[in-house]
PDB file of C-alpha atoms in Angstrom:
ATOM      1  CA  MET A   1    -187.087 -83.467 -36.844  1.00  0.00           C
ATOM      2  CA  LYS A   2    -190.790 -83.777 -36.090  1.00  0.00           C
ATOM      3  CA  VAL A   3    -191.685 -83.204 -32.448  1.00  0.00           C
ATOM      4  CA  LEU A   4    -193.548 -86.302 -31.243  1.00  0.00           C
ATOM      5  CA  LEU A   5    -194.823 -84.985 -27.938  1.00  0.00           C
ATOM      6  CA  HIS A   6    -197.997 -83.036 -27.339  1.00  0.00           C
ATOM      7  CA  TYR A   7    -197.440 -79.865 -25.342  1.00  0.00           C
ATOM      8  CA  LYS A   8    -199.178 -76.697 -24.205  1.00  0.00           C
ATOM      9  CA  THR A   9    -197.713 -73.342 -23.214  1.00  0.00           C
ATOM     10  CA  TYR A  10    -198.748 -70.274 -21.244  1.00  0.00           C
ATOM     11  CA  GLU A  11    -196.346 -67.486 -22.180  1.00  0.00           C
ATOM     12  CA  ILE A  12    -196.102 -64.009 -20.655  1.00  0.00           C
ATOM     13  CA  SER A  13    -193.003 -62.696 -22.444  1.00  0.00           C
ATOM     14  CA  PRO A  14    -189.619 -63.856 -23.791  1.00  0.00           C
ATOM     15  CA  GLU A  15    -187.904 -62.416 -20.705  1.00  0.00           C
ATOM     16  CA  THR A  16    -190.101 -64.285 -18.209  1.00  0.00           C
ATOM     17  CA  PRO A  17    -188.565 -67.449 -16.673  1.00  0.00           C
ATOM     18  CA  TRP A  18    -189.786 -70.738 -18.115  1.00  0.00           C
ATOM     19  CA  VAL A  19    -191.011 -73.612 -15.950  1.00  0.00           C
ATOM     20  CA  THR A  20    -191.380 -77.034 -17.588  1.00  0.00           C
ATOM     21  CA  PHE A  21    -193.599 -79.652 -15.954  1.00  0.00           C
ATOM     22  CA  VAL A  22    -192.889 -83.376 -16.399  1.00  0.00           C
ATOM     23  CA  HIS A  23    -195.578 -85.772 -15.150  1.00  0.00           C
ATOM     24  CA  GLY A  24    -195.174 -89.304 -13.822  1.00  0.00           C
ATOM     25  CA  ALA A  25    -195.761 -92.648 -15.552  1.00  0.00           C
ATOM     26  CA  GLY A  26    -199.434 -93.226 -16.252  1.00  0.00           C
ATOM     27  CA  GLY A  27    -200.277 -89.543 -15.811  1.00  0.00           C
ATOM     28  CA  SER A  28    -200.333 -86.669 -18.263  1.00  0.00           C
ATOM     29  CA  SER A  29    -199.839 -82.915 -18.321  1.00  0.00           C
ATOM     30  CA  SER A  30    -203.366 -82.566 -16.909  1.00  0.00           C
ATOM     31  CA  THR A  31    -202.149 -83.875 -13.528  1.00  0.00           C
ATOM     32  CA  TRP A  32    -200.632 -80.397 -13.029  1.00  0.00           C
ATOM     33  CA  PHE A  33    -204.101 -78.777 -13.077  1.00  0.00           C
ATOM     34  CA  LYS A  34    -203.618 -77.437  -9.538  1.00  0.00           C
ATOM     35  CA  GLN A  35    -200.353 -75.706 -10.464  1.00  0.00           C
ATOM     36  CA  ILE A  36    -201.175 -73.874 -13.698  1.00  0.00           C
ATOM     37  CA  ARG A  37    -203.096 -70.917 -12.284  1.00  0.00           C
ATOM     38  CA  GLU A  38    -200.429 -69.945  -9.760  1.00  0.00           C
ATOM     39  CA  PHE A  39    -197.370 -70.600 -11.897  1.00  0.00           C
ATOM     40  CA  LYS A  40    -198.596 -68.766 -14.986  1.00  0.00           C
ATOM     41  CA  LYS A  41    -198.972 -65.524 -13.003  1.00  0.00           C
ATOM     42  CA  ALA A  42    -195.229 -64.847 -13.129  1.00  0.00           C
ATOM     43  CA  HIS A  43    -193.743 -67.637 -15.274  1.00  0.00           C
ATOM     44  CA  ASN A  44    -193.891 -68.954 -18.791  1.00  0.00           C
ATOM     45  CA  VAL A  45    -195.303 -72.471 -18.375  1.00  0.00           C
ATOM     46  CA  LEU A  46    -194.648 -75.525 -20.544  1.00  0.00           C
ATOM     47  CA  LEU A  47    -196.769 -78.654 -20.020  1.00  0.00           C
ATOM     48  CA  ILE A  48    -195.681 -81.830 -21.800  1.00  0.00           C
ATOM     49  CA  ASP A  49    -197.306 -85.233 -22.356  1.00  0.00           C
ATOM     50  CA  LEU A  50    -194.539 -87.837 -22.362  1.00  0.00           C
ATOM     51  CA  ARG A  51    -194.561 -90.498 -25.070  1.00  0.00           C
ATOM     52  CA  GLY A  52    -197.560 -92.812 -24.877  1.00  0.00           C
ATOM     53  CA  HIS A  53    -199.350 -90.498 -22.434  1.00  0.00           C
ATOM     54  CA  GLY A  54    -202.117 -87.924 -22.765  1.00  0.00           C
ATOM     55  CA  GLN A  55    -202.328 -86.657 -26.330  1.00  0.00           C
ATOM     56  CA  SER A  56    -198.802 -87.661 -27.363  1.00  0.00           C
ATOM     57  CA  GLU A  57    -198.188 -90.320 -29.992  1.00  0.00           C
ATOM     58  CA  ARG A  58    -198.226 -94.038 -29.199  1.00  0.00           C
ATOM     59  CA  GLY A  59    -195.962 -96.703 -30.612  1.00  0.00           C
ATOM     60  CA  CYS A  60    -192.791 -94.595 -30.647  1.00  0.00           C
ATOM     61  CA  TRP A  61    -190.685 -97.247 -28.935  1.00  0.00           C
ATOM     62  CA  GLU A  62    -187.623 -98.839 -30.470  1.00  0.00           C
ATOM     63  CA  LYS A  63    -185.673-101.718 -28.998  1.00  0.00           C
ATOM     64  CA  GLY A  64    -183.298-100.522 -26.292  1.00  0.00           C
ATOM     65  CA  ASP A  65    -185.035 -97.181 -25.634  1.00  0.00           C
ATOM     66  CA  THR A  66    -184.258 -95.753 -22.192  1.00  0.00           C
ATOM     67  CA  PHE A  67    -184.947 -92.674 -20.084  1.00  0.00           C
ATOM     68  CA  LEU A  68    -182.299 -90.997 -22.239  1.00  0.00           C
ATOM     69  CA  ASP A  69    -184.443 -91.340 -25.374  1.00  0.00           C
ATOM     70  CA  ILE A  70    -187.554 -90.107 -23.551  1.00  0.00           C
ATOM     71  CA  SER A  71    -185.661 -87.106 -22.188  1.00  0.00           C
ATOM     72  CA  LYS A  72    -184.309 -86.196 -25.621  1.00  0.00           C
ATOM     73  CA  GLU A  73    -187.910 -85.921 -26.839  1.00  0.00           C
ATOM     74  CA  VAL A  74    -188.570 -83.305 -24.151  1.00  0.00           C
ATOM     75  CA  ILE A  75    -185.458 -81.429 -25.251  1.00  0.00           C
ATOM     76  CA  GLU A  76    -186.810 -81.489 -28.823  1.00  0.00           C
ATOM     77  CA  VAL A  77    -189.858 -79.596 -27.533  1.00  0.00           C
ATOM     78  CA  LEU A  78    -187.572 -77.031 -25.863  1.00  0.00           C
ATOM     79  CA  ASP A  79    -185.737 -76.667 -29.177  1.00  0.00           C
ATOM     80  CA  GLU A  80    -188.995 -76.291 -31.088  1.00  0.00           C
ATOM     81  CA  LEU A  81    -190.087 -73.495 -28.744  1.00  0.00           C
ATOM     82  CA  LYS A  82    -186.583 -71.967 -28.650  1.00  0.00           C
ATOM     83  CA  ILE A  83    -186.472 -72.242 -24.857  1.00  0.00           C
ATOM     84  CA  LYS A  84    -182.811 -71.816 -23.959  1.00  0.00           C
ATOM     85  CA  GLU A  85    -183.202 -72.283 -20.196  1.00  0.00           C
ATOM     86  CA  THR A  86    -185.937 -73.557 -17.929  1.00  0.00           C
ATOM     87  CA  HIS A  87    -186.689 -74.650 -14.404  1.00  0.00           C
ATOM     88  CA  VAL A  88    -187.941 -78.253 -14.484  1.00  0.00           C
ATOM     89  CA  VAL A  89    -190.594 -79.594 -12.123  1.00  0.00           C
ATOM     90  CA  GLY A  90    -190.987 -83.376 -12.146  1.00  0.00           C
ATOM     91  CA  MET A  91    -193.278 -85.799 -10.353  1.00  0.00           C
ATOM     92  CA  SER A  92    -192.674 -89.474  -9.541  1.00  0.00           C
ATOM     93  CA  LEU A  93    -191.016 -91.230 -12.526  1.00  0.00           C
ATOM     94  CA  GLY A  94    -191.046 -87.830 -14.220  1.00  0.00           C
ATOM     95  CA  THR A  95    -188.289 -86.822 -11.789  1.00  0.00           C
ATOM     96  CA  ILE A  96    -186.018 -89.338 -13.520  1.00  0.00           C
ATOM     97  CA  VAL A  97    -186.763 -87.698 -16.868  1.00  0.00           C
ATOM     98  CA  ALA A  98    -186.128 -84.270 -15.303  1.00  0.00           C
ATOM     99  CA  GLN A  99    -182.762 -85.351 -13.900  1.00  0.00           C
ATOM    100  CA  THR A 100    -181.803 -86.995 -17.193  1.00  0.00           C
ATOM    101  CA  ILE A 101    -182.505 -83.730 -19.035  1.00  0.00           C
ATOM    102  CA  ALA A 102    -180.231 -81.978 -16.529  1.00  0.00           C
ATOM    103  CA  ASP A 103    -177.586 -84.655 -17.056  1.00  0.00           C
ATOM    104  CA  ILE A 104    -177.451 -84.471 -20.860  1.00  0.00           C
ATOM    105  CA  SER A 105    -178.214 -80.758 -21.208  1.00  0.00           C
ATOM    106  CA  PRO A 106    -177.123 -79.032 -17.969  1.00  0.00           C
ATOM    107  CA  ASP A 107    -176.966 -75.573 -19.554  1.00  0.00           C
ATOM    108  CA  ARG A 108    -180.713 -75.759 -20.249  1.00  0.00           C
ATOM    109  CA  VAL A 109    -181.783 -76.475 -16.661  1.00  0.00           C
ATOM    110  CA  LYS A 110    -181.828 -73.610 -14.145  1.00  0.00           C
ATOM    111  CA  SER A 111    -183.105 -75.778 -11.312  1.00  0.00           C
ATOM    112  CA  LEU A 112    -184.817 -79.060 -10.539  1.00  0.00           C
ATOM    113  CA  ILE A 113    -187.873 -79.400  -8.314  1.00  0.00           C
ATOM    114  CA  LEU A 114    -188.450 -83.094  -7.767  1.00  0.00           C
ATOM    115  CA  GLY A 115    -191.812 -84.004  -6.241  1.00  0.00           C
ATOM    116  CA  GLY A 116    -192.439 -87.573  -5.127  1.00  0.00           C
ATOM    117  CA  ALA A 117    -188.891 -88.211  -6.300  1.00  0.00           C
ATOM    118  CA  ILE A 118    -187.694 -91.714  -7.080  1.00  0.00           C
ATOM    119  CA  ILE A 119    -183.942 -92.029  -6.617  1.00  0.00           C
ATOM    120  CA  ARG A 120    -183.579 -95.617  -5.398  1.00  0.00           C
ATOM    121  CA  PHE A 121    -185.598 -98.795  -4.939  1.00  0.00           C
ATOM    122  CA  ASP A 122    -185.369-100.399  -1.505  1.00  0.00           C
ATOM    123  CA  VAL A 123    -186.285-104.019  -0.683  1.00  0.00           C
ATOM    124  CA  ARG A 124    -190.014-103.242  -0.634  1.00  0.00           C
ATOM    125  CA  THR A 125    -190.073-101.429  -3.955  1.00  0.00           C
ATOM    126  CA  LYS A 126    -187.796-104.039  -5.543  1.00  0.00           C
ATOM    127  CA  LEU A 127    -190.299-106.724  -4.533  1.00  0.00           C
ATOM    128  CA  LEU A 128    -193.141-104.626  -5.919  1.00  0.00           C
ATOM    129  CA  MET A 129    -191.282-104.169  -9.210  1.00  0.00           C
ATOM    130  CA  TRP A 130    -190.480-107.897  -9.401  1.00  0.00           C
ATOM    131  CA  ILE A 131    -194.153-108.771  -9.049  1.00  0.00           C
ATOM    132  CA  GLY A 132    -194.978-106.212 -11.713  1.00  0.00           C
ATOM    133  CA  HIS A 133    -192.382-107.520 -14.143  1.00  0.00           C
ATOM    134  CA  ALA A 134    -193.538-111.114 -13.599  1.00  0.00           C
ATOM    135  CA  SER A 135    -197.163-110.279 -14.352  1.00  0.00           C
ATOM    136  CA  LYS A 136    -197.038-107.270 -16.696  1.00  0.00           C
ATOM    137  CA  ARG A 137    -197.782-109.267 -19.869  1.00  0.00           C
ATOM    138  CA  ILE A 138    -200.463-111.414 -18.222  1.00  0.00           C
ATOM    139  CA  VAL A 139    -202.445-109.155 -15.910  1.00  0.00           C
ATOM    140  CA  PRO A 140    -204.451-106.364 -17.627  1.00  0.00           C
ATOM    141  CA  TYR A 141    -202.407-103.219 -17.230  1.00  0.00           C
ATOM    142  CA  MET A 142    -205.186-101.215 -15.588  1.00  0.00           C
ATOM    143  CA  SER A 143    -205.612-103.864 -12.885  1.00  0.00           C
ATOM    144  CA  LEU A 144    -201.888-103.789 -12.222  1.00  0.00           C
ATOM    145  CA  TYR A 145    -201.791 -99.996 -12.286  1.00  0.00           C
ATOM    146  CA  LYS A 146    -204.663 -99.724  -9.792  1.00  0.00           C
ATOM    147  CA  ILE A 147    -202.944-102.152  -7.423  1.00  0.00           C
ATOM    148  CA  PHE A 148    -199.713-100.147  -7.630  1.00  0.00           C
ATOM    149  CA  ALA A 149    -201.600 -96.888  -7.097  1.00  0.00           C
ATOM    150  CA  TYR A 150    -203.184 -98.238  -3.906  1.00  0.00           C
ATOM    151  CA  ILE A 151    -199.881 -99.539  -2.579  1.00  0.00           C
ATOM    152  CA  ILE A 152    -198.064 -96.265  -3.263  1.00  0.00           C
ATOM    153  CA  MET A 153    -200.965 -93.995  -2.248  1.00  0.00           C
ATOM    154  CA  PRO A 154    -202.929 -96.038   0.313  1.00  0.00           C
ATOM    155  CA  ARG A 155    -204.644 -93.446   2.507  1.00  0.00           C
ATOM    156  CA  LYS A 156    -208.025 -91.778   2.244  1.00  0.00           C
ATOM    157  CA  GLN A 157    -206.413 -88.349   1.774  1.00  0.00           C
ATOM    158  CA  HIS A 158    -204.512 -89.746  -1.257  1.00  0.00           C
ATOM    159  CA  GLU A 159    -207.709 -90.686  -3.066  1.00  0.00           C
ATOM    160  CA  GLU A 160    -207.814 -87.655  -5.378  1.00  0.00           C
ATOM    161  CA  SER A 161    -204.216 -88.293  -6.452  1.00  0.00           C
ATOM    162  CA  ARG A 162    -204.922 -91.982  -7.040  1.00  0.00           C
ATOM    163  CA  LEU A 163    -207.982 -91.253  -9.141  1.00  0.00           C
ATOM    164  CA  ALA A 164    -206.209 -88.554 -11.159  1.00  0.00           C
ATOM    165  CA  PHE A 165    -203.473 -90.956 -12.229  1.00  0.00           C
ATOM    166  CA  VAL A 166    -205.760 -93.969 -12.696  1.00  0.00           C
ATOM    167  CA  ASN A 167    -208.093 -91.955 -14.925  1.00  0.00           C
ATOM    168  CA  GLN A 168    -205.188 -90.701 -17.039  1.00  0.00           C
ATOM    169  CA  ALA A 169    -203.655 -94.191 -17.232  1.00  0.00           C
ATOM    170  CA  LYS A 170    -206.853 -95.428 -18.915  1.00  0.00           C
ATOM    171  CA  LYS A 171    -205.722 -93.514 -22.000  1.00  0.00           C
ATOM    172  CA  MET A 172    -202.643 -95.733 -22.295  1.00  0.00           C
ATOM    173  CA  CYS A 173    -202.583 -99.255 -23.715  1.00  0.00           C
ATOM    174  CA  GLN A 174    -201.075-102.542 -22.482  1.00  0.00           C
ATOM    175  CA  LYS A 175    -198.087-102.283 -24.839  1.00  0.00           C
ATOM    176  CA  GLU A 176    -197.222 -98.740 -23.712  1.00  0.00           C
ATOM    177  CA  PHE A 177    -197.569 -99.711 -20.055  1.00  0.00           C
ATOM    178  CA  VAL A 178    -195.232-102.687 -20.510  1.00  0.00           C
ATOM    179  CA  LYS A 179    -192.628-100.507 -22.232  1.00  0.00           C
ATOM    180  CA  TRP A 180    -192.696 -97.891 -19.466  1.00  0.00           C
ATOM    181  CA  PHE A 181    -192.611-100.513 -16.740  1.00  0.00           C
ATOM    182  CA  SER A 182    -189.582-102.152 -18.361  1.00  0.00           C
ATOM    183  CA  LEU A 183    -187.608 -98.943 -17.844  1.00  0.00           C
ATOM    184  CA  THR A 184    -187.459 -99.675 -14.104  1.00  0.00           C
ATOM    185  CA  LYS A 185    -185.286-102.795 -14.494  1.00  0.00           C
ATOM    186  CA  LEU A 186    -181.916-101.046 -14.196  1.00  0.00           C
ATOM    187  CA  ILE A 187    -183.100 -98.047 -12.252  1.00  0.00           C
ATOM    188  CA  ASN A 188    -180.834 -98.211  -9.169  1.00  0.00           C
ATOM    189  CA  PRO A 189    -177.402 -97.982 -10.860  1.00  0.00           C
ATOM    190  CA  TYR A 190    -178.737 -95.399 -13.298  1.00  0.00           C
ATOM    191  CA  LEU A 191    -180.132 -93.170 -10.560  1.00  0.00           C
ATOM    192  CA  THR A 192    -176.976 -93.442  -8.460  1.00  0.00           C
ATOM    193  CA  ARG A 193    -175.020 -92.017 -11.390  1.00  0.00           C
ATOM    194  CA  LEU A 194    -177.608 -89.278 -11.949  1.00  0.00           C
ATOM    195  CA  GLN A 195    -177.258 -88.011  -8.374  1.00  0.00           C
ATOM    196  CA  ALA A 196    -173.551 -87.481  -9.000  1.00  0.00           C
ATOM    197  CA  THR A 197    -173.783 -85.887 -12.451  1.00  0.00           C
ATOM    198  CA  THR A 198    -176.525 -83.402 -11.546  1.00  0.00           C
ATOM    199  CA  GLU A 199    -175.253 -82.349  -8.120  1.00  0.00           C
ATOM    200  CA  GLU A 200    -174.159 -78.904  -9.377  1.00  0.00           C
ATOM    201  CA  ILE A 201    -177.680 -78.015 -10.508  1.00  0.00           C
ATOM    202  CA  PRO A 202    -179.843 -76.392  -7.799  1.00  0.00           C
ATOM    203  CA  THR A 203    -182.176 -79.171  -6.686  1.00  0.00           C
ATOM    204  CA  LEU A 204    -185.123 -79.244  -4.320  1.00  0.00           C
ATOM    205  CA  PHE A 205    -186.638 -82.552  -3.265  1.00  0.00           C
ATOM    206  CA  LEU A 206    -190.267 -81.927  -2.332  1.00  0.00           C
ATOM    207  CA  MET A 207    -191.858 -84.963  -0.708  1.00  0.00           C
ATOM    208  CA  GLY A 208    -195.061 -85.791   1.109  1.00  0.00           C
ATOM    209  CA  ASP A 209    -194.341 -86.975   4.639  1.00  0.00           C
ATOM    210  CA  GLU A 210    -196.580 -90.021   3.979  1.00  0.00           C
ATOM    211  CA  ASP A 211    -194.599 -91.093   0.885  1.00  0.00           C
ATOM    212  CA  TYR A 212    -193.345 -94.091   2.852  1.00  0.00           C
ATOM    213  CA  LEU A 213    -191.843 -96.053  -0.056  1.00  0.00           C
ATOM    214  CA  PHE A 214    -189.671 -93.317  -1.543  1.00  0.00           C
ATOM    215  CA  ILE A 215    -188.846 -90.803   1.194  1.00  0.00           C
ATOM    216  CA  PRO A 216    -186.133 -92.796   3.105  1.00  0.00           C
ATOM    217  CA  PRO A 217    -183.645 -92.813   0.169  1.00  0.00           C
ATOM    218  CA  ILE A 218    -184.222 -89.057  -0.293  1.00  0.00           C
ATOM    219  CA  ARG A 219    -183.263 -88.347   3.314  1.00  0.00           C
ATOM    220  CA  GLU A 220    -180.109 -90.377   2.826  1.00  0.00           C
ATOM    221  CA  VAL A 221    -178.966 -88.705  -0.395  1.00  0.00           C
ATOM    222  CA  VAL A 222    -179.644 -85.215   0.983  1.00  0.00           C
ATOM    223  CA  ARG A 223    -177.521 -85.995   4.053  1.00  0.00           C
ATOM    224  CA  GLN A 224    -174.693 -86.922   1.703  1.00  0.00           C
ATOM    225  CA  ASN A 225    -174.967 -83.805  -0.469  1.00  0.00           C
ATOM    226  CA  GLU A 226    -175.314 -80.437   1.213  1.00  0.00           C
ATOM    227  CA  LYS A 227    -176.151 -78.771  -2.120  1.00  0.00           C
ATOM    228  CA  PHE A 228    -179.482 -80.582  -2.329  1.00  0.00           C
ATOM    229  CA  GLU A 229    -182.468 -79.134  -0.486  1.00  0.00           C
ATOM    230  CA  PHE A 230    -185.260 -81.236   0.983  1.00  0.00           C
ATOM    231  CA  ILE A 231    -188.692 -80.229   2.281  1.00  0.00           C
ATOM    232  CA  GLU A 232    -191.409 -82.550   3.577  1.00  0.00           C
ATOM    233  CA  ILE A 233    -195.051 -81.576   3.102  1.00  0.00           C
ATOM    234  CA  LYS A 234    -197.267 -82.636   5.973  1.00  0.00           C
ATOM    235  CA  ASP A 235    -200.365 -84.759   5.426  1.00  0.00           C
ATOM    236  CA  SER A 236    -199.322 -85.587   1.881  1.00  0.00           C
ATOM    237  CA  GLY A 237    -198.490 -88.770   0.015  1.00  0.00           C
ATOM    238  CA  HIS A 238    -196.519 -89.576  -3.125  1.00  0.00           C
ATOM    239  CA  VAL A 239    -198.283 -87.100  -5.449  1.00  0.00           C
ATOM    240  CA  CYS A 240    -197.826 -84.074  -3.225  1.00  0.00           C
ATOM    241  CA  ASN A 241    -198.718 -81.544  -5.944  1.00  0.00           C
ATOM    242  CA  ILE A 242    -202.311 -82.818  -5.833  1.00  0.00           C
ATOM    243  CA  ASP A 243    -202.532 -83.749  -2.134  1.00  0.00           C
ATOM    244  CA  GLN A 244    -201.328 -80.338  -0.909  1.00  0.00           C
ATOM    245  CA  PRO A 245    -201.281 -78.020  -3.959  1.00  0.00           C
ATOM    246  CA  GLU A 246    -201.163 -74.671  -2.137  1.00  0.00           C
ATOM    247  CA  ILE A 247    -198.108 -75.665  -0.118  1.00  0.00           C
ATOM    248  CA  PHE A 248    -196.463 -77.350  -3.119  1.00  0.00           C
ATOM    249  CA  ASN A 249    -197.004 -74.240  -5.253  1.00  0.00           C
ATOM    250  CA  LYS A 250    -195.720 -71.794  -2.644  1.00  0.00           C
ATOM    251  CA  ILE A 251    -192.581 -73.758  -1.851  1.00  0.00           C
ATOM    252  CA  SER A 252    -191.806 -74.360  -5.534  1.00  0.00           C
ATOM    253  CA  ILE A 253    -192.409 -70.756  -6.608  1.00  0.00           C
ATOM    254  CA  ASP A 254    -190.359 -69.424  -3.680  1.00  0.00           C
ATOM    255  CA  TYR A 255    -187.504 -71.770  -4.620  1.00  0.00           C
ATOM    256  CA  ILE A 256    -187.581 -70.664  -8.263  1.00  0.00           C
ATOM    257  CA  SER A 257    -187.612 -67.023  -7.146  1.00  0.00           C
ATOM    258  CA  LYS A 258    -184.574 -67.651  -4.956  1.00  0.00           C
ATOM    259  CA  ILE A 259    -182.677 -69.271  -7.836  1.00  0.00           C
ATOM    260  CA  GLU A 260    -183.597 -66.411 -10.186  1.00  0.00           C
ATOM    261  CA  GLN A 261    -182.365 -63.845  -7.656  1.00  0.00           C
ATOM    262  CA  LYS A 262    -179.058 -65.667  -7.211  1.00  0.00           C
ATOM    263  CA  ARG A 263    -178.558 -65.807 -10.961  1.00  0.00           C
ATOM    264  CA  SER A 264    -179.306 -62.085 -11.278  1.00  0.00           C
ATOM    265  CA  VAL A 265    -176.742 -61.247  -8.606  1.00  0.00           C
ATOM    266  CA  LEU A 266    -174.096 -63.385 -10.311  1.00  0.00           C
ATOM    267  CA  GLN A 267    -174.814 -61.811 -13.703  1.00  0.00           C
ATOM    268  CA  MET A 268    -174.580 -58.295 -12.236  1.00  0.00           C
ATOM    269  CA  GLY A 269    -171.349 -59.175 -10.480  1.00  0.00           C
TER     270      GLY A 269
END
């Protein structure tokens, strides 16, 4: 099967742990530009452009496609590269893809690091999505995307994150935007199931403390599951890997190191 997604790797050796980065909707693998230098020092790094984003192919949609189909395309890249296991770092809607990969292929995922995680829509986000669905075929997608970016990342210190995603979203087209936006229709029941099916996989929720739309549901789900870990990054919004890259990198790399050490101990035992 032909791999449809564009990807780039930085490989040290076959024995070095892999880390796969999954960007959010409207972004691309280039939104991880503040992570590459640090992660590639001690990890094999895989950067992927999801369908319709970055340099990946457009027009790959078939009727009824879901996050499951998108996630299978990422797994095809892992197969192509013969990556048996990887840590997966996701951002925003990319966290749903990351969790779906863990759901359908749990043996491939060593851990999940979910930045700006989306696990439930509350009343505010439901209203935002309703407005988007009502206008997505009428309003030019870039106008709608910019409005959403300002609502989700409203502060001055979020400006770099906003611009990074808006500039990458310009490479999309109206049809691709509509398809991706349509995936959010049934997101709540789907995500509720994902939290249950992936609870055995080491998971770190890494959120900016100013991510006001999405952080309350994270606090709730972490209270309900002691196996999940949760860290807030101060002075950071939804896209915390760009807002506070040094802190994001350190916490993520330390978490991966901890998981690797635990696995080594279990294998030796």
